Amino acid sequence: MKFKKILAAVAAMSFAVAAFAGCGGGSGSSSSSGAKTLKVGSAVDFAPFEFQDETQKEYQGFDMDLIRAIAKEMGSEADIQNLGFDGLIPALQSKQIDVAISGMTINDERKQNVLFSDPYYDSGLTMVVRENEESIKSFQDLKGKKVAVQVGTTSAEEVKKIGNVEVKELNTPADCFMELKAGGVDAVVNDRPVNDYYIQKTGATGVKALAEKLTAEQYGIAINKSDAELQKKINEALKKLHENGEYDKIFAKWFGEQKK
């Protein structure tokens, strides 16, 4: 699908929360095509990684294209379920899903509860403020300010470490940006691609992104702690996608050519 259609739909929805997920069989079950199904969980409100485009039947985004390509390499089909971000790890632990892909940062705390694939995306936290904001130029300037973050993300954890910051945890990135523009907070802290996508691709006015990065992060695919075999298969598939150029094609579709 062309970017113009995606951007028009996302802008019109203002990053609206995705609709209900489709149904499907669990891991190891057979689909109508005879392929095994990889049951995937994702919080589908994190453009450009995962989001709902009302003009498309399937969920859209970098993560969505990537996990479908990984499943294909494994001889499977991805059955993607829309779950709240803070419900993804519990869903893995209860084996409701096989894997979770949702712009999830690999960190030590999460490693206690799940396995992770090899990193598939390098990210970091950046800040968006109102265009006329002059008192905030760095993360240290957030002291004494109100900051919106998405609930359950590393954004909340890292901003709290700054100290003397009033953190407002909201359900989606869209809610955070709306709160900023309404004057309810002084800044939004989010993953860099989300901030950049919001400003550049939706034609947002009245806000600006600051260049400083608070953290350097890597995203990974989460897997049930007991399923090392699935972790191995996903890593092998991810490696093949890098080798055959498919990963680069997916990356370029959403972010432009990679700088190497």
JSON list of N, CA, C and O in Angstrom, two decimals, residues 53-81:
[
{"chain": "A", "resi": 53, "resn": "ASP", "atom": "N", "xyz": [-5.45, 0.59, 9.60]},
{"chain": "A", "resi": 53, "resn": "ASP", "atom": "CA", "xyz": [-5.87, 1.46, 8.51]},
{"chain": "A", "resi": 53, "resn": "ASP", "atom": "C", "xyz": [-7.25, 0.97, 8.10]},
{"chain": "A", "resi": 53, "resn": "ASP", "atom": "O", "xyz": [-7.41, -0.17, 7.67]},
{"chain": "A", "resi": 54, "resn": "GLU", "atom": "N", "xyz": [-8.24, 1.85, 8.23]},
{"chain": "A", "resi": 54, "resn": "GLU", "atom": "CA", "xyz": [-9.62, 1.43, 7.98]},
{"chain": "A", "resi": 54, "resn": "GLU", "atom": "C", "xyz": [-9.87, 0.99, 6.54]},
{"chain": "A", "resi": 54, "resn": "GLU", "atom": "O", "xyz": [-10.88, 0.37, 6.24]},
{"chain": "A", "resi": 55, "resn": "THR", "atom": "N", "xyz": [-8.94, 1.35, 5.64]},
{"chain": "A", "resi": 55, "resn": "THR", "atom": "CA", "xyz": [-9.11, 0.95, 4.24]},
{"chain": "A", "resi": 55, "resn": "THR", "atom": "C", "xyz": [-8.50, -0.41, 3.95]},
{"chain": "A", "resi": 55, "resn": "THR", "atom": "O", "xyz": [-8.60, -0.92, 2.84]},
{"chain": "A", "resi": 56, "resn": "GLN", "atom": "N", "xyz": [-7.86, -0.99, 4.96]},
{"chain": "A", "resi": 56, "resn": "GLN", "atom": "CA", "xyz": [-7.19, -2.28, 4.78]},
{"chain": "A", "resi": 56, "resn": "GLN", "atom": "C", "xyz": [-7.76, -3.32, 5.73]},
{"chain": "A", "resi": 56, "resn": "GLN", "atom": "O", "xyz": [-8.12, -3.02, 6.87]},
{"chain": "A", "resi": 57, "resn": "LYS", "atom": "N", "xyz": [-7.82, -4.55, 5.28]},
{"chain": "A", "resi": 57, "resn": "LYS", "atom": "CA", "xyz": [-8.34, -5.64, 6.09]},
{"chain": "A", "resi": 57, "resn": "LYS", "atom": "C", "xyz": [-7.35, -6.04, 7.18]},
{"chain": "A", "resi": 57, "resn": "LYS", "atom": "O", "xyz": [-7.74, -6.33, 8.32]},
{"chain": "A", "resi": 58, "resn": "GLU", "atom": "N", "xyz": [-6.06, -6.03, 6.85]},
{"chain": "A", "resi": 58, "resn": "GLU", "atom": "CA", "xyz": [-5.04, -6.47, 7.79]},
{"chain": "A", "resi": 58, "resn": "GLU", "atom": "C", "xyz": [-4.40, -5.29, 8.51]},
{"chain": "A", "resi": 58, "resn": "GLU", "atom": "O", "xyz": [-4.40, -4.17, 8.00]},
{"chain": "A", "resi": 59, "resn": "TYR", "atom": "N", "xyz": [-3.85, -5.55, 9.69]},
{"chain": "A", "resi": 59, "resn": "TYR", "atom": "CA", "xyz": [-3.10, -4.53, 10.41]},
{"chain": "A", "resi": 59, "resn": "TYR", "atom": "C", "xyz": [-1.88, -4.13, 9.59]},
{"chain": "A", "resi": 59, "resn": "TYR", "atom": "O", "xyz": [-1.27, -4.95, 8.91]},
{"chain": "A", "resi": 60, "resn": "GLN", "atom": "N", "xyz": [-1.52, -2.85, 9.68]},
{"chain": "A", "resi": 60, "resn": "GLN", "atom": "CA", "xyz": [-0.42, -2.30, 8.91]},
{"chain": "A", "resi": 60, "resn": "GLN", "atom": "C", "xyz": [0.75, -1.92, 9.82]},
{"chain": "A", "resi": 60, "resn": "GLN", "atom": "O", "xyz": [0.58, -1.77, 11.02]},
{"chain": "A", "resi": 61, "resn": "GLY", "atom": "N", "xyz": [1.92, -1.74, 9.22]},
{"chain": "A", "resi": 61, "resn": "GLY", "atom": "CA", "xyz": [3.08, -1.26, 9.97]},
{"chain": "A", "resi": 61, "resn": "GLY", "atom": "C", "xyz": [4.31, -2.11, 9.78]},
{"chain": "A", "resi": 61, "resn": "GLY", "atom": "O", "xyz": [4.26, -3.22, 9.24]},
{"chain": "A", "resi": 62, "resn": "PHE", "atom": "N", "xyz": [5.43, -1.56, 10.22]},
{"chain": "A", "resi": 62, "resn": "PHE", "atom": "CA", "xyz": [6.72, -2.25, 10.08]},
{"chain": "A", "resi": 62, "resn": "PHE", "atom": "C", "xyz": [6.71, -3.60, 10.79]},
{"chain": "A", "resi": 62, "resn": "PHE", "atom": "O", "xyz": [7.11, -4.63, 10.22]},
{"chain": "A", "resi": 63, "resn": "ASP", "atom": "N", "xyz": [6.28, -3.62, 12.07]},
{"chain": "A", "resi": 63, "resn": "ASP", "atom": "CA", "xyz": [6.25, -4.87, 12.81]},
{"chain": "A", "resi": 63, "resn": "ASP", "atom": "C", "xyz": [5.34, -5.90, 12.16]},
{"chain": "A", "resi": 63, "resn": "ASP", "atom": "O", "xyz": [5.65, -7.10, 12.13]},
{"chain": "A", "resi": 64, "resn": "MET", "atom": "N", "xyz": [4.22, -5.43, 11.64]},
{"chain": "A", "resi": 64, "resn": "MET", "atom": "CA", "xyz": [3.24, -6.33, 11.03]},
{"chain": "A", "resi": 64, "resn": "MET", "atom": "C", "xyz": [3.81, -7.00, 9.78]},
{"chain": "A", "resi": 64, "resn": "MET", "atom": "O", "xyz": [3.68, -8.21, 9.57]},
{"chain": "A", "resi": 65, "resn": "ASP", "atom": "N", "xyz": [4.47, -6.20, 8.94]},
{"chain": "A", "resi": 65, "resn": "ASP", "atom": "CA", "xyz": [5.10, -6.76, 7.74]},
{"chain": "A", "resi": 65, "resn": "ASP", "atom": "C", "xyz": [6.23, -7.72, 8.11]},
{"chain": "A", "resi": 65, "resn": "ASP", "atom": "O", "xyz": [6.40, -8.77, 7.49]},
{"chain": "A", "resi": 66, "resn": "LEU", "atom": "N", "xyz": [6.99, -7.33, 9.15]},
{"chain": "A", "resi": 66, "resn": "LEU", "atom": "CA", "xyz": [8.14, -8.15, 9.54]},
{"chain": "A", "resi": 66, "resn": "LEU", "atom": "C", "xyz": [7.69, -9.50, 10.10]},
{"chain": "A", "resi": 66, "resn": "LEU", "atom": "O", "xyz": [8.24, -10.54, 9.72]},
{"chain": "A", "resi": 67, "resn": "ILE", "atom": "N", "xyz": [6.71, -9.51, 10.99]},
{"chain": "A", "resi": 67, "resn": "ILE", "atom": "CA", "xyz": [6.31, -10.78, 11.60]},
{"chain": "A", "resi": 67, "resn": "ILE", "atom": "C", "xyz": [5.64, -11.69, 10.57]},
{"chain": "A", "resi": 67, "resn": "ILE", "atom": "O", "xyz": [5.78, -12.92, 10.63]},
{"chain": "A", "resi": 68, "resn": "ARG", "atom": "N", "xyz": [4.95, -11.11, 9.59]},
{"chain": "A", "resi": 68, "resn": "ARG", "atom": "CA", "xyz": [4.38, -11.94, 8.53]},
{"chain": "A", "resi": 68, "resn": "ARG", "atom": "C", "xyz": [5.50, -12.57, 7.69]},
{"chain": "A", "resi": 68, "resn": "ARG", "atom": "O", "xyz": [5.39, -13.73, 7.27]},
{"chain": "A", "resi": 69, "resn": "ALA", "atom": "N", "xyz": [6.55, -11.79, 7.43]},
{"chain": "A", "resi": 69, "resn": "ALA", "atom": "CA", "xyz": [7.68, -12.32, 6.66]},
{"chain": "A", "resi": 69, "resn": "ALA", "atom": "C", "xyz": [8.41, -13.40, 7.44]},
{"chain": "A", "resi": 69, "resn": "ALA", "atom": "O", "xyz": [8.85, -14.42, 6.88]},
{"chain": "A", "resi": 70, "resn": "ILE", "atom": "N", "xyz": [8.55, -13.20, 8.75]},
{"chain": "A", "resi": 70, "resn": "ILE", "atom": "CA", "xyz": [9.20, -14.20, 9.60]},
{"chain": "A", "resi": 70, "resn": "ILE", "atom": "C", "xyz": [8.37, -15.48, 9.62]},
{"chain": "A", "resi": 70, "resn": "ILE", "atom": "O", "xyz": [8.91, -16.59, 9.47]},
{"chain": "A", "resi": 71, "resn": "ALA", "atom": "N", "xyz": [7.07, -15.34, 9.80]},
{"chain": "A", "resi": 71, "resn": "ALA", "atom": "CA", "xyz": [6.19, -16.51, 9.81]},
{"chain": "A", "resi": 71, "resn": "ALA", "atom": "C", "xyz": [6.30, -17.27, 8.48]},
{"chain": "A", "resi": 71, "resn": "ALA", "atom": "O", "xyz": [6.35, -18.51, 8.45]},
{"chain": "A", "resi": 72, "resn": "LYS", "atom": "N", "xyz": [6.33, -16.53, 7.38]},
{"chain": "A", "resi": 72, "resn": "LYS", "atom": "CA", "xyz": [6.45, -17.17, 6.06]},
{"chain": "A", "resi": 72, "resn": "LYS", "atom": "C", "xyz": [7.75, -17.96, 5.94]},
{"chain": "A", "resi": 72, "resn": "LYS", "atom": "O", "xyz": [7.76, -19.08, 5.42]},
{"chain": "A", "resi": 73, "resn": "GLU", "atom": "N", "xyz": [8.84, -17.39, 6.43]},
{"chain": "A", "resi": 73, "resn": "GLU", "atom": "CA", "xyz": [10.14, -18.09, 6.41]},
{"chain": "A", "resi": 73, "resn": "GLU", "atom": "C", "xyz": [10.07, -19.38, 7.22]},
{"chain": "A", "resi": 73, "resn": "GLU", "atom": "O", "xyz": [10.75, -20.35, 6.93]},
{"chain": "A", "resi": 74, "resn": "MET", "atom": "N", "xyz": [9.24, -19.38, 8.26]},
{"chain": "A", "resi": 74, "resn": "MET", "atom": "CA", "xyz": [9.10, -20.55, 9.13]},
{"chain": "A", "resi": 74, "resn": "MET", "atom": "C", "xyz": [8.07, -21.54, 8.59]},
{"chain": "A", "resi": 74, "resn": "MET", "atom": "O", "xyz": [7.82, -22.57, 9.22]},
{"chain": "A", "resi": 75, "resn": "GLY", "atom": "N", "xyz": [7.47, -21.21, 7.44]},
{"chain": "A", "resi": 75, "resn": "GLY", "atom": "CA", "xyz": [6.45, -22.09, 6.88]},
{"chain": "A", "resi": 75, "resn": "GLY", "atom": "C", "xyz": [5.13, -21.96, 7.60]},
{"chain": "A", "resi": 75, "resn": "GLY", "atom": "O", "xyz": [4.31, -22.90, 7.61]},
{"chain": "A", "resi": 76, "resn": "SER", "atom": "N", "xyz": [4.89, -20.79, 8.21]},
{"chain": "A", "resi": 76, "resn": "SER", "atom": "CA", "xyz": [3.67, -20.56, 8.98]},
{"chain": "A", "resi": 76, "resn": "SER", "atom": "C", "xyz": [2.93, -19.35, 8.44]},
{"chain": "A", "resi": 76, "resn": "SER", "atom": "O", "xyz": [3.38, -18.68, 7.50]},
{"chain": "A", "resi": 77, "resn": "GLU", "atom": "N", "xyz": [1.79, -19.06, 9.06]},
{"chain": "A", "resi": 77, "resn": "GLU", "atom": "CA", "xyz": [1.04, -17.84, 8.79]},
{"chain": "A", "resi": 77, "resn": "GLU", "atom": "C", "xyz": [0.83, -17.12, 10.12]},
{"chain": "A", "resi": 77, "resn": "GLU", "atom": "O", "xyz": [0.57, -17.76, 11.14]},
{"chain": "A", "resi": 78, "resn": "ALA", "atom": "N", "xyz": [0.95, -15.80, 10.12]},
{"chain": "A", "resi": 78, "resn": "ALA", "atom": "CA", "xyz": [0.80, -15.02, 11.34]},
{"chain": "A", "resi": 78, "resn": "ALA", "atom": "C", "xyz": [-0.67, -14.69, 11.57]},
{"chain": "A", "resi": 78, "resn": "ALA", "atom": "O", "xyz": [-1.32, -14.09, 10.72]},
{"chain": "A", "resi": 79, "resn": "ASP", "atom": "N", "xyz": [-1.18, -15.09, 12.72]},
{"chain": "A", "resi": 79, "resn": "ASP", "atom": "CA", "xyz": [-2.53, -14.72, 13.16]},
{"chain": "A", "resi": 79, "resn": "ASP", "atom": "C", "xyz": [-2.35, -13.64, 14.24]},
{"chain": "A", "resi": 79, "resn": "ASP", "atom": "O", "xyz": [-1.94, -13.94, 15.36]},
{"chain": "A", "resi": 80, "resn": "ILE", "atom": "N", "xyz": [-2.61, -12.40, 13.89]},
{"chain": "A", "resi": 80, "resn": "ILE", "atom": "CA", "xyz": [-2.28, -11.27, 14.76]},
{"chain": "A", "resi": 80, "resn": "ILE", "atom": "C", "xyz": [-3.49, -10.84, 15.57]},
{"chain": "A", "resi": 80, "resn": "ILE", "atom": "O", "xyz": [-4.56, -10.55, 15.03]},
{"chain": "A", "resi": 81, "resn": "GLN", "atom": "N", "xyz": [-3.31, -10.79, 16.89]},
{"chain": "A", "resi": 81, "resn": "GLN", "atom": "CA", "xyz": [-4.35, -10.37, 17.81]},
{"chain": "A", "resi": 81, "resn": "GLN", "atom": "C", "xyz": [-4.00, -9.01, 18.40]},
{"chain": "A", "resi": 81, "resn": "GLN", "atom": "O", "xyz": [-2.85, -8.77, 18.77]}
]
